[in-house]
Short mmCIF file of C-alpha atoms in Angstrom, two decimals:
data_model
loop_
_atom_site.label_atom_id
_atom_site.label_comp_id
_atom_site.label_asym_id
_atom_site.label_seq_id
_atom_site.Cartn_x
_atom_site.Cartn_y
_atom_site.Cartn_z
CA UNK A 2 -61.48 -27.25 13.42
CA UNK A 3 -61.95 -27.72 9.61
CA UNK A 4 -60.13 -28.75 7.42
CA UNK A 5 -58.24 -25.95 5.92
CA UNK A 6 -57.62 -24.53 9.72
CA UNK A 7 -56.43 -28.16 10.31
CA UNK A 8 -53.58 -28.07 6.72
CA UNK A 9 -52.89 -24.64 8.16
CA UNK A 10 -52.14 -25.54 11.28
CA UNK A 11 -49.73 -28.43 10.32
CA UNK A 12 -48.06 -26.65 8.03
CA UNK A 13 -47.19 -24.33 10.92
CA UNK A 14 -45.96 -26.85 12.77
CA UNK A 15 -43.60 -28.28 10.27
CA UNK A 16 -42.45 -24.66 9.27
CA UNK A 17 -41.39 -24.28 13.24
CA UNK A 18 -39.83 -27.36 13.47
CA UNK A 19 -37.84 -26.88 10.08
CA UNK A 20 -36.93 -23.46 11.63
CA UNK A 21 -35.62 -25.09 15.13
CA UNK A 22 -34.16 -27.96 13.67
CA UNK A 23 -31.73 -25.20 11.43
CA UNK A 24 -31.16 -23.26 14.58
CA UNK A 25 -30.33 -26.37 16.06
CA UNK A 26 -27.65 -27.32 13.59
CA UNK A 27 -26.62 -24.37 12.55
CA UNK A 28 -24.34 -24.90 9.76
CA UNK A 29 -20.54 -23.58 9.84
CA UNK A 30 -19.44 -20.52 8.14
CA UNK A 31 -16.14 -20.85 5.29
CA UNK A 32 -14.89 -17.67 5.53
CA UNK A 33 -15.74 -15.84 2.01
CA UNK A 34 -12.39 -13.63 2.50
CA UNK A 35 -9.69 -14.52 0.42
CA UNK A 36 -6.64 -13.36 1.14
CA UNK A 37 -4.15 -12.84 -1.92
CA UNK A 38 -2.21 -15.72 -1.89
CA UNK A 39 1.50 -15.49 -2.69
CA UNK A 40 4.61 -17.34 -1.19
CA UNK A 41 5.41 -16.60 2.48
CA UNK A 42 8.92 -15.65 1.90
CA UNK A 43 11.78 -15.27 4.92
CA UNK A 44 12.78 -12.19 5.17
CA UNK A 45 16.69 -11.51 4.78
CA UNK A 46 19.24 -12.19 7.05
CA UNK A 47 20.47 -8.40 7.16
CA UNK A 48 16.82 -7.25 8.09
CA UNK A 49 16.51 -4.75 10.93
CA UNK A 50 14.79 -7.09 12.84
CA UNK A 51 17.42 -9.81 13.20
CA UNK A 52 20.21 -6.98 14.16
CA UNK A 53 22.06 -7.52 17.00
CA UNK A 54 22.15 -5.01 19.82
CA UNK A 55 25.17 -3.01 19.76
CA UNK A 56 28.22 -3.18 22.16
CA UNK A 57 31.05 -6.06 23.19
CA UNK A 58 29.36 -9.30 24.19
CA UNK A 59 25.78 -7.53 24.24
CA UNK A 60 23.05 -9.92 25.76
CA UNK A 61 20.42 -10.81 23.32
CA UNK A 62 17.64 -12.98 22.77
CA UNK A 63 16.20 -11.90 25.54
CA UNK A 64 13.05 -13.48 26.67
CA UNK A 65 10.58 -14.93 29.23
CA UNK A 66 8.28 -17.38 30.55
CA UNK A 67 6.49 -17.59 34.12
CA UNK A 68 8.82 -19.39 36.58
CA UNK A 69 6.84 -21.84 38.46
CA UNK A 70 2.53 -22.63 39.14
CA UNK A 71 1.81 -19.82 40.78
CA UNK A 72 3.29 -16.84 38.84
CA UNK A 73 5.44 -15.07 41.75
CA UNK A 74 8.70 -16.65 39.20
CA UNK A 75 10.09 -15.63 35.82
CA UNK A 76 12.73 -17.37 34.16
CA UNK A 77 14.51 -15.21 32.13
CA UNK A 78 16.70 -16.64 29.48
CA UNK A 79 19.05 -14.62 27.10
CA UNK A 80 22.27 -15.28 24.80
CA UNK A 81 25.92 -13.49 24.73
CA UNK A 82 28.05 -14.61 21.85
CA UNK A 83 31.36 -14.12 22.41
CA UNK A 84 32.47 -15.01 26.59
CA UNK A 85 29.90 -16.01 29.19
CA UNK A 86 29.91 -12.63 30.93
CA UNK A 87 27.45 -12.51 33.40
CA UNK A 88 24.72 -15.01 34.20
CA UNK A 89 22.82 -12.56 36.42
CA UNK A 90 19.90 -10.30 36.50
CA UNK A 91 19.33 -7.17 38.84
CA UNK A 92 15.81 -6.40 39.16
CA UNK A 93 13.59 -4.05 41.06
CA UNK A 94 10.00 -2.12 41.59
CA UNK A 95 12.00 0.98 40.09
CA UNK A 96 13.69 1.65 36.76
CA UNK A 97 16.29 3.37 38.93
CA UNK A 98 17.14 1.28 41.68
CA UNK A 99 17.18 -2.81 40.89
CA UNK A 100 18.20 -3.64 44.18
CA UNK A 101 17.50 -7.36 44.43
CA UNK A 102 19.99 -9.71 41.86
CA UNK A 103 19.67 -13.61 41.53
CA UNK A 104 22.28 -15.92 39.62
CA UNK A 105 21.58 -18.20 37.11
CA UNK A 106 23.17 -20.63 34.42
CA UNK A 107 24.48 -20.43 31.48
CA UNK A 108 25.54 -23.64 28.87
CA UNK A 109 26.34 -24.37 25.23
CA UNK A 110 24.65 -26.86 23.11
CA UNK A 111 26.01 -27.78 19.55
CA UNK A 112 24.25 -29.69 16.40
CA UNK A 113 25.85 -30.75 13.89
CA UNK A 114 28.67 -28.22 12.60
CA UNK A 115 26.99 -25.27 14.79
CA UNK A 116 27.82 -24.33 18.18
CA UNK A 117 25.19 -22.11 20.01
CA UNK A 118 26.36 -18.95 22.06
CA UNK A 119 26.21 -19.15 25.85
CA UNK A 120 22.49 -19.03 26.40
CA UNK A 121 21.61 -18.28 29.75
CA UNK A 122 19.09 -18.73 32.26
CA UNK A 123 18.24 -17.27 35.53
CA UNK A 124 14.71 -17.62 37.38
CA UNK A 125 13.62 -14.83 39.69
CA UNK A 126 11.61 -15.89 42.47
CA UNK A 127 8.97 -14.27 45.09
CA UNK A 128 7.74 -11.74 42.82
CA UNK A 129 4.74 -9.98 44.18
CA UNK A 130 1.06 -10.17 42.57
CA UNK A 131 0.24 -7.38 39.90
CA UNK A 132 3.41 -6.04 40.24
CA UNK A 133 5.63 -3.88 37.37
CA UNK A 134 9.25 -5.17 37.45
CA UNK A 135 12.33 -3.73 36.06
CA UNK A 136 15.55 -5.92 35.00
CA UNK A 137 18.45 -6.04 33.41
CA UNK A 138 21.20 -8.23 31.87
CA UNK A 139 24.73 -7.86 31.02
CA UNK A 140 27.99 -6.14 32.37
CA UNK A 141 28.27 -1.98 32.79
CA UNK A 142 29.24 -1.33 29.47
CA UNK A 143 26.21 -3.28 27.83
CA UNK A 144 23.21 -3.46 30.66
CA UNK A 145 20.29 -4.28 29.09
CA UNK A 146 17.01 -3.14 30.70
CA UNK A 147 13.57 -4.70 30.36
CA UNK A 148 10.12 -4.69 32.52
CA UNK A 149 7.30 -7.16 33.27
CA UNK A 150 4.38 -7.25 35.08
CA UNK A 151 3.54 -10.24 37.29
CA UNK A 152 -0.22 -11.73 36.95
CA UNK A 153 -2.63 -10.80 39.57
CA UNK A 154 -3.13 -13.52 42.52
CA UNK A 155 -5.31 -16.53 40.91
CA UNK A 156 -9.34 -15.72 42.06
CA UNK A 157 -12.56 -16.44 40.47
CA UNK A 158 -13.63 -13.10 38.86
CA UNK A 159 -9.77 -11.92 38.38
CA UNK A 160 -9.92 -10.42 34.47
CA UNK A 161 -6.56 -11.50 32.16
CA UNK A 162 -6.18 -10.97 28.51
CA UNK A 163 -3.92 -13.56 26.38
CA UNK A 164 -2.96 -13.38 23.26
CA UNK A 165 -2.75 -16.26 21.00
CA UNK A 166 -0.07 -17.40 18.26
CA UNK A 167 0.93 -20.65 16.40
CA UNK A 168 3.34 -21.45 14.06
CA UNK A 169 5.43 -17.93 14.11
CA UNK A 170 8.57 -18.48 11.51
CA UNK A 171 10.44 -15.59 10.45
CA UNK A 172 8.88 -14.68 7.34
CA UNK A 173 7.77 -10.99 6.11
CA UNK A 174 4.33 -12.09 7.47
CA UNK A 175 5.61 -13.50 10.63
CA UNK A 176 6.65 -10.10 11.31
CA UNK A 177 2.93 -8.57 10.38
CA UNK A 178 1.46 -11.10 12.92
CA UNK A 179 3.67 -10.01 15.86
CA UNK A 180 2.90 -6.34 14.62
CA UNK A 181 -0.57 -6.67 14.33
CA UNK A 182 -0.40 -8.44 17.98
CA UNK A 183 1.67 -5.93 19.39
CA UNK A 184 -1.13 -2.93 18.41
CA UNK A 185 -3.82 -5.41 20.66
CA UNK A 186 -1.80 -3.80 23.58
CA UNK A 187 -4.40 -5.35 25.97
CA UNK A 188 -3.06 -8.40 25.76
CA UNK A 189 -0.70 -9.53 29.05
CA UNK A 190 0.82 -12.55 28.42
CA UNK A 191 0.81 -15.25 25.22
CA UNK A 192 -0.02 -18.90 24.98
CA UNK A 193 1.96 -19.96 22.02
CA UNK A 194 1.19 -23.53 20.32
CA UNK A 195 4.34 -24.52 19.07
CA UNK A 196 6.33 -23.99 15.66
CA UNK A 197 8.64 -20.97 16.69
CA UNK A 198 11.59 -21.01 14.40
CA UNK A 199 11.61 -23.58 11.59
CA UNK A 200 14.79 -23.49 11.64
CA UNK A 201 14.58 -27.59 10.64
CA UNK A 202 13.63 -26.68 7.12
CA UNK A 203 17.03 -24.94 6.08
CA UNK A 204 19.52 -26.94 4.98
CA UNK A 205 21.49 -28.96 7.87
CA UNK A 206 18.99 -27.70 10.56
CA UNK A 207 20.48 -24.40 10.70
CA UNK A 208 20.92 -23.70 14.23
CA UNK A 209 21.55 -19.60 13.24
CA UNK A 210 18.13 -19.31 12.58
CA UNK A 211 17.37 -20.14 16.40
CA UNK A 212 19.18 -17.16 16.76
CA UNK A 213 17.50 -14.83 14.35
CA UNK A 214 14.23 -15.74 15.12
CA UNK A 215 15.08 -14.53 18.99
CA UNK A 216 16.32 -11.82 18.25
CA UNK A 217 13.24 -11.08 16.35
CA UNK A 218 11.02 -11.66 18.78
CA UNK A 219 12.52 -9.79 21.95
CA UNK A 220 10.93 -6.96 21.13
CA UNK A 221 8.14 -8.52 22.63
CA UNK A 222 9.54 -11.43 24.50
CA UNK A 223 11.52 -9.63 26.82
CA UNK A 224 8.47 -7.65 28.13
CA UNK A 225 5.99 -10.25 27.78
CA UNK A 226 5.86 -13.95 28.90
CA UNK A 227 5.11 -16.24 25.99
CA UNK A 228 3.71 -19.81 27.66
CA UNK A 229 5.52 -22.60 25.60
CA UNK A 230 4.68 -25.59 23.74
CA UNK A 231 6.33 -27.92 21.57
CA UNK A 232 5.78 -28.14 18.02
CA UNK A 233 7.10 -30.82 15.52
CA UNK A 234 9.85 -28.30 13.73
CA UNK A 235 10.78 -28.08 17.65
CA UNK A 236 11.99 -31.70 17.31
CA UNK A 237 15.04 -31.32 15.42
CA UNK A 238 15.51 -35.31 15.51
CA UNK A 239 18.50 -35.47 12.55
CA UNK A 240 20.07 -39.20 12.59
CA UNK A 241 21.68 -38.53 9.20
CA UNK A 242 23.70 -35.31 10.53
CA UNK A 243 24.48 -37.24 13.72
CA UNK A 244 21.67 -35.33 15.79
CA UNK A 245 19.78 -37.98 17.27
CA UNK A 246 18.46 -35.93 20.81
CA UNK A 247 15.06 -34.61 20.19
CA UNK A 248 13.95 -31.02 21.09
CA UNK A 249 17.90 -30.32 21.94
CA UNK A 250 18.17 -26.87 20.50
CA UNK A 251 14.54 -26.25 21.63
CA UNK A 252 14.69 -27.38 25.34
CA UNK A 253 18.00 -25.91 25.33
CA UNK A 254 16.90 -22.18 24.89
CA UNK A 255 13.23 -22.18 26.00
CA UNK A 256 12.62 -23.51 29.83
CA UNK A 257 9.84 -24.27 31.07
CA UNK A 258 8.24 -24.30 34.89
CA UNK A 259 7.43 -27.97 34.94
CA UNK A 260 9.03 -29.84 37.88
CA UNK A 261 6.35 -27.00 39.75
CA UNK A 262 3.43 -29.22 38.22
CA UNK A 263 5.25 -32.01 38.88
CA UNK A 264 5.81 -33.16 35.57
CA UNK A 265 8.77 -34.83 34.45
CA UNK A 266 10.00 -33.26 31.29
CA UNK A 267 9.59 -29.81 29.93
CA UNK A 268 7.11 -30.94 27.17
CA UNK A 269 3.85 -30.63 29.10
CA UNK A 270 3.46 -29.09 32.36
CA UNK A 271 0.32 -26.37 33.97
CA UNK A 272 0.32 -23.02 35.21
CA UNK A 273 -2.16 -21.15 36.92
CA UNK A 274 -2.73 -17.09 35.19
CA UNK A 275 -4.66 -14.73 37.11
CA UNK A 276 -8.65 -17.15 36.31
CA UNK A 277 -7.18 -19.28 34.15
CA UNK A 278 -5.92 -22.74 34.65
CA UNK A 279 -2.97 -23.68 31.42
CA UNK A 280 -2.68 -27.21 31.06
CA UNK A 281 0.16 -27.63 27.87
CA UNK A 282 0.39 -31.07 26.11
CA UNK A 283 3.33 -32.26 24.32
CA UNK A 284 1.67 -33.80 20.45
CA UNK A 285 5.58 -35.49 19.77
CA UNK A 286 6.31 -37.09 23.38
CA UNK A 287 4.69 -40.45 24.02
CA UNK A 288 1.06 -40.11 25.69
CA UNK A 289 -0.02 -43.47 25.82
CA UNK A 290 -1.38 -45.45 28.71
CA UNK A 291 0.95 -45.97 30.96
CA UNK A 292 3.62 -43.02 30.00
CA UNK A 293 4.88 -40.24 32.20
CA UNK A 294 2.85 -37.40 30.41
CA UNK A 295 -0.42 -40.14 30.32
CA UNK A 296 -0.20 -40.72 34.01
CA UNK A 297 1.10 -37.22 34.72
CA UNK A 298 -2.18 -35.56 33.13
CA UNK A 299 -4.51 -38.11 34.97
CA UNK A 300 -3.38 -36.88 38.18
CA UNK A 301 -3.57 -32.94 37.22
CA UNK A 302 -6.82 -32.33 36.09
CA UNK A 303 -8.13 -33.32 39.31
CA UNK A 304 -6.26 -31.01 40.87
CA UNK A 305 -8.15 -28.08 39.27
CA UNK A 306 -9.64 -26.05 41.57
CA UNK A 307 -12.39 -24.06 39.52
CA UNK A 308 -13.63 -22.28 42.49
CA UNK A 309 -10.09 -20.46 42.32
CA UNK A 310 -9.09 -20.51 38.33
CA UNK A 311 -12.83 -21.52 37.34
CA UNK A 312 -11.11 -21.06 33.20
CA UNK A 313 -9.40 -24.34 31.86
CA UNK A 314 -7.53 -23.97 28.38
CA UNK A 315 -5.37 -27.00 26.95
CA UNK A 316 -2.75 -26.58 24.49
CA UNK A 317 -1.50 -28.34 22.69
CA UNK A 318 0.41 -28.38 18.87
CA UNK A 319 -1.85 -30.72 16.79
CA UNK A 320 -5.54 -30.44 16.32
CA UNK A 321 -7.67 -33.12 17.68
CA UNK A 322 -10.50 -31.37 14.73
CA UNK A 323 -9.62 -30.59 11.78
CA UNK A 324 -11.26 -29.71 8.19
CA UNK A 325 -8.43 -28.87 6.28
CA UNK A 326 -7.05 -31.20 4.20
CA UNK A 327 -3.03 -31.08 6.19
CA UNK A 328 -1.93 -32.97 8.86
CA UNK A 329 -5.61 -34.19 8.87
CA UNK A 330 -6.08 -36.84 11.71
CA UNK A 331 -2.67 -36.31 13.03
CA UNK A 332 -3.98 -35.69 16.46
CA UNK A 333 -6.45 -38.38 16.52
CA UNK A 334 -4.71 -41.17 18.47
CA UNK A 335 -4.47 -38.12 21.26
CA UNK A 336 -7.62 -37.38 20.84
CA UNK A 337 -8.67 -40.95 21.53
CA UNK A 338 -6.61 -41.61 25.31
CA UNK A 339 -7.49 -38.30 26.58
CA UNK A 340 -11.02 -36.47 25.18
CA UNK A 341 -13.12 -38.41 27.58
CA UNK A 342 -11.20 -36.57 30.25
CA UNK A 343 -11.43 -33.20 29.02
CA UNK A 344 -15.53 -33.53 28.58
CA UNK A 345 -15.43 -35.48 32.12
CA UNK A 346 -13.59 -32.22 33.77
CA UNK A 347 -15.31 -29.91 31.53
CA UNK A 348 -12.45 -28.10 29.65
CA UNK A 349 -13.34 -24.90 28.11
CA UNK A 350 -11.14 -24.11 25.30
CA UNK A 351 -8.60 -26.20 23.36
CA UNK A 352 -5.97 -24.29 21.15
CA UNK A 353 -3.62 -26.30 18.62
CA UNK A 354 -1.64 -25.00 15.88
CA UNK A 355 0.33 -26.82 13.17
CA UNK A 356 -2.30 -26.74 10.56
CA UNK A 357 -1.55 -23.28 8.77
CA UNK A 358 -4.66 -21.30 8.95
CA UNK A 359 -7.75 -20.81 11.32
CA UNK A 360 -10.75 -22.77 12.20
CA UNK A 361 -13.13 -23.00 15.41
CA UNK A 362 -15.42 -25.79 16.51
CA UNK A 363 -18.64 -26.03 17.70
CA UNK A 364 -18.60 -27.58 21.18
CA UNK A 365 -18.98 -31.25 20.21
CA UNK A 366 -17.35 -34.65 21.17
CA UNK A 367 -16.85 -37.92 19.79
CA UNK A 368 -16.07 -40.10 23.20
CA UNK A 369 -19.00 -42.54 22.20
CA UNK A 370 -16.65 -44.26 19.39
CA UNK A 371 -15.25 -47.63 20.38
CA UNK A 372 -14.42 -48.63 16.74
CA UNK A 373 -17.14 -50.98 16.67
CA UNK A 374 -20.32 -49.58 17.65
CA UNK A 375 -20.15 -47.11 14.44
CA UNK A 376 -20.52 -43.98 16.74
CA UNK A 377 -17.90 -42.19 14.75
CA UNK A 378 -19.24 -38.84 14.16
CA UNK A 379 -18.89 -36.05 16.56
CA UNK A 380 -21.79 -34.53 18.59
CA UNK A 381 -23.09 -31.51 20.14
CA UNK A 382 -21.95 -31.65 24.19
CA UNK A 383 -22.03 -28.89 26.07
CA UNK A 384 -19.88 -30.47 28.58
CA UNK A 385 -17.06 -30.48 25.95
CA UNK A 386 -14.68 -27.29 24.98
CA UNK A 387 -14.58 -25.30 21.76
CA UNK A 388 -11.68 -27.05 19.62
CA UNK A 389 -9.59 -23.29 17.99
CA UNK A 390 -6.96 -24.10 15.30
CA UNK A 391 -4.43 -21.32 15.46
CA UNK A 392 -1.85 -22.54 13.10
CA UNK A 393 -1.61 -19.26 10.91
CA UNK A 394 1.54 -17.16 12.40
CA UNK A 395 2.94 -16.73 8.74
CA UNK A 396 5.95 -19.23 8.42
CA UNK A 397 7.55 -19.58 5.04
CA UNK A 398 5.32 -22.82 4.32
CA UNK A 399 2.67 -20.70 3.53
CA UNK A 400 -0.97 -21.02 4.22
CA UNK A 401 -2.88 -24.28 4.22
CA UNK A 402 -6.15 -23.28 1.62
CA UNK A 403 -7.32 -26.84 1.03
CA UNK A 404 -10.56 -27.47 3.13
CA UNK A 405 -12.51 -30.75 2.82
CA UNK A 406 -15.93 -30.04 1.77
CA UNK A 407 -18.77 -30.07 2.41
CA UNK A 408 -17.67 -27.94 6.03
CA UNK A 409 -18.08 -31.14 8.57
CA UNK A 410 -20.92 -29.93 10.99
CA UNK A 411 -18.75 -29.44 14.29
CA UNK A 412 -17.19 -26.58 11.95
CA UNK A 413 -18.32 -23.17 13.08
CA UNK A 414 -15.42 -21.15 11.60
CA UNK A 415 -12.79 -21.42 9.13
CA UNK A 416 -10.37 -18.92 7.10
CA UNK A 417 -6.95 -19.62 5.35
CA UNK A 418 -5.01 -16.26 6.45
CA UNK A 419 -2.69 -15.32 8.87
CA UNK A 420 -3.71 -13.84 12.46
CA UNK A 421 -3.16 -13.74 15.89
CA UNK A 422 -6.12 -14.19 18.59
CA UNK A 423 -7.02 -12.33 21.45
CA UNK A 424 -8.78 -13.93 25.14
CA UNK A 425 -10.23 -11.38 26.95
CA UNK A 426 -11.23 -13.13 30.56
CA UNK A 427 -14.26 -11.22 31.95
CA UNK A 428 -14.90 -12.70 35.32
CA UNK A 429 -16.07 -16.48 36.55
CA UNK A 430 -18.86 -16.88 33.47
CA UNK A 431 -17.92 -15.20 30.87
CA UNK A 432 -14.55 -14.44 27.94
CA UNK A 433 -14.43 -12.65 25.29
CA UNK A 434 -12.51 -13.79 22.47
CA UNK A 435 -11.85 -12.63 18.88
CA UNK A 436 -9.00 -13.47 16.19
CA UNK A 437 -7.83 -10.62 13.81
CA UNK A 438 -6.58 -11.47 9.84
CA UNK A 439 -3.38 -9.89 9.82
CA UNK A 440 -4.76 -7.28 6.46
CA UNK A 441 -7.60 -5.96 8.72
CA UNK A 442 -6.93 -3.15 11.15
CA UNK A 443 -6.31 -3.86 15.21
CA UNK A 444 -9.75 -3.26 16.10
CA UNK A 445 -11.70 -5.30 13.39
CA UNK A 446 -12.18 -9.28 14.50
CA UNK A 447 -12.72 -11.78 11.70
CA UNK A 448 -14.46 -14.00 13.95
CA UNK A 449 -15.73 -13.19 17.58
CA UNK A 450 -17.87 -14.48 20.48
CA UNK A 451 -18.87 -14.60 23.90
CA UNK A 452 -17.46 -17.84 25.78
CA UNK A 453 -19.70 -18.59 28.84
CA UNK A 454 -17.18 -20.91 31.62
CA UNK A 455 -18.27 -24.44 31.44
CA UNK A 456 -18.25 -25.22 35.32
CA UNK A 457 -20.03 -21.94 36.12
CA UNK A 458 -22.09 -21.14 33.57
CA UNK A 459 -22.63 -24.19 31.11
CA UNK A 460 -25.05 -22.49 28.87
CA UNK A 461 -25.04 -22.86 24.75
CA UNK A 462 -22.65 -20.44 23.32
CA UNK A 463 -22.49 -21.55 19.90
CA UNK A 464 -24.75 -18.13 19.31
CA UNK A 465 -22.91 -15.48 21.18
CA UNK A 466 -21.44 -14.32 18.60
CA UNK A 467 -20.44 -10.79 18.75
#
């Protein structure tokens, strides 16, 4: 070969391996969309969407969540304001004949000067599979009826859409988010990362904003079950106005299925949906070594079965990665006690919230670091899930639009806006998943890709994007 075939053909060989070493770290994308900023402002008490329903002691607030592992339960919790009434709910295959009834609960709570209504709750057991359900709530002169549709039996290759919201408030874009969610009508059921009313940042805690922020919601809560976790405005920890119970108005209204995981608080607790196995984390209960959510979580994810519900999502309320420059780090000590055991059981998503905006990972880990070695910085491992920041409901804190630059490298994706997310689950290998801004229309995604299942198809996905 001479010696200008010889230059040529090194220079060839440097220009390919130039080419697959940028393939190979593809560098994130910072959203170029800039949303016009402006305050996120609450929108007023007397707004339609805070009325109450009409009629004496109406039942309100009405919502749901699944009722036990399975999904053949639904608790069903609402509020009347003015007597108990009646703590039970008639329900049915038809809209015209709810011939079953079961009995629940009710109780008061009160913080500080505020006393709640009688919230109650009733779980409904033995529901069948894929099944549309009718119910209703209240006395003859103000029944209430609602529908639901149970989740197919758990199997391998059983398709489920989820939607996916964080940090909701009650603000004039809160109420964008839910409407922009509410037009992906293909979504069946929502895993919610924490942050639902802020009612902690009015003045005294104001426990009528728990209220409000219901009664906002049922439109979509009473048809839909929303899959719970606990944020840090869910504490409500107040020494100074005497209030010195965490989570009391939280745990008080929202239930959740977990003595059926066999957890032992509400906080965090798992629920099988259809393919998809819903492990939820509590960021603000103690997770150390040792503790009941620690040991708790040890024992579960062993327990997956991914022949059955081959999808395994974690949520949880703070990120474990982060770019923004808010609550940055927060999650790390988490992080730290449990990412070894989501790479060792081969988690495939992670969604957090409390960081007011959006942002997707690569799929990288950092389990290496032992805070002497100097292995600090995260790698690519396809073992390890995709870490999805979902933090942008639209509460009246507004968005978070500081990002640390330059875009750390485990960054795929990042936009300050608001939005909502949708999980389409295809079969055993492969989900489809795209988040909407809340100024584009329902059918345009801001960011979307192809997830392939880490246990049955571990392949690269980083480039499916769609």
């Amino acid at each position: 070969m001479g010696l200008a075939n010889r230059i040529g053909a090194v220079a060839l060989a440097v220009a390919c391996a130039v080419l697959l070493l940028g393939v190979a770290c593809r560098a994130g994308q910072t959203s170029e969309y800039r949303r016009l900023l402006g305050q996120a402002i609450d929108m007023p008490l007397d707004a339609d969407v805070f009325r109450a329903p009409p009629g004496h002691n109406a039942p309100q607030q009405v919502h749901i969540t699944q009722g036990d592992h399975e999904g053949t339960a639904m608790i069903i919790p609402w509020v009347t304001t003015v007597e108990p009434g009646s703590s039970t709910v008639l329900y049915g295959t038809s809209e015209d004949n709810l011939n079953y009834s079961a009995k629940g609960k009710h109780s008061q709570y009160t913080f500080y000067k505020y006393t709640s209504g009688y919230i109650h709750h009733c779980t409904i057991k033995k529901l069948k599979f894929d099944t549309k359900y009718y119910y209703a709530v209240g006395t003859e002169e103000t029944l209430r009826k609602f529908w639901f549709r149970t989740p197919p039996k758990s199997g391998p290759d059983v398709p489920y859409t989820f939607g996916l919201i964080g940090d909701l408030g009650q603000s004039f874009d809160s109420n964008v988010t839910l409407a922009h969610y509410e037009s992906n009508s293909e979504a069946q059921a929502v895993l919610f990362v924490g942050d639902l009313t802020y009612a902690d940042n009015y003045p005294y805690h104001d426990n009528t904003r728990w209220d409000t922020w219901a009664r906002f919601v049922e439109r979509n809560l009473a048809y839909q079950p929303w899959i719970w976790t606990a944020g840090n405005h869910e504490i409500d920890f107040a020494p100074e106005l005497g209030e010195t119970k965490p989570f009391k108005p939280y745990s008080s209204r929202y239930h959740t299925p977990y003595k059926s995981s066999g957890s032992t608080a509400p906080y965090w607790y798992s629920i099988k949906r259809a393919s998809a196995y819903i492990i939820v984390l509590a960021s603000y209960s103690a997770y150390g070594k040792y503790t009941p959510q620690y040991k708790w979580l040890e024992s579960e994810f062993p327990k997956v079965n991914r022949s059955e519900t081959p999808w395994l999502i974690v949520l949880m309320h703070a990120p474990w990665y982060n770019s923004y420059n808010y609550h940055y780090m927060e999650g790390e000590s988490m992080r730290v006690m449990y990412e070894p055991w989501f790479v060792k059981y081969k988690v495939d998503l992670v969604f957090a919230g409390h960081v007011h905006a959006y942002e997707r990972t690569h799929r990288i880990s950092n389990v290496a670091y032992n805070i002497i070695n100097g292995l600090c910085s995260p790698i690519p491992d396809q073992s390890a899930p995709v870490y999805i920041t979902i933090g942008d409901g639209g509460n009246q804190e507004g968005l978070a639009t500081n990002m640390s630059e330059p875009q750390p490298s485990y960054s795929a994706f990042r936009e300050a806006s608001f939005g909502h997310a949708i999980l389409d689950i295809k079969n055993r290998t492969h989900a489809y998943y795209a988040w909407h801004r809340n100024q584009d229309g329902a059918a345009v995604a801001a960011d979307a890709l192809w997830f392939t299942n880490r246990y049955w198809m571990p392949t690269d996905d980083s480039f499916n994007d769609a």
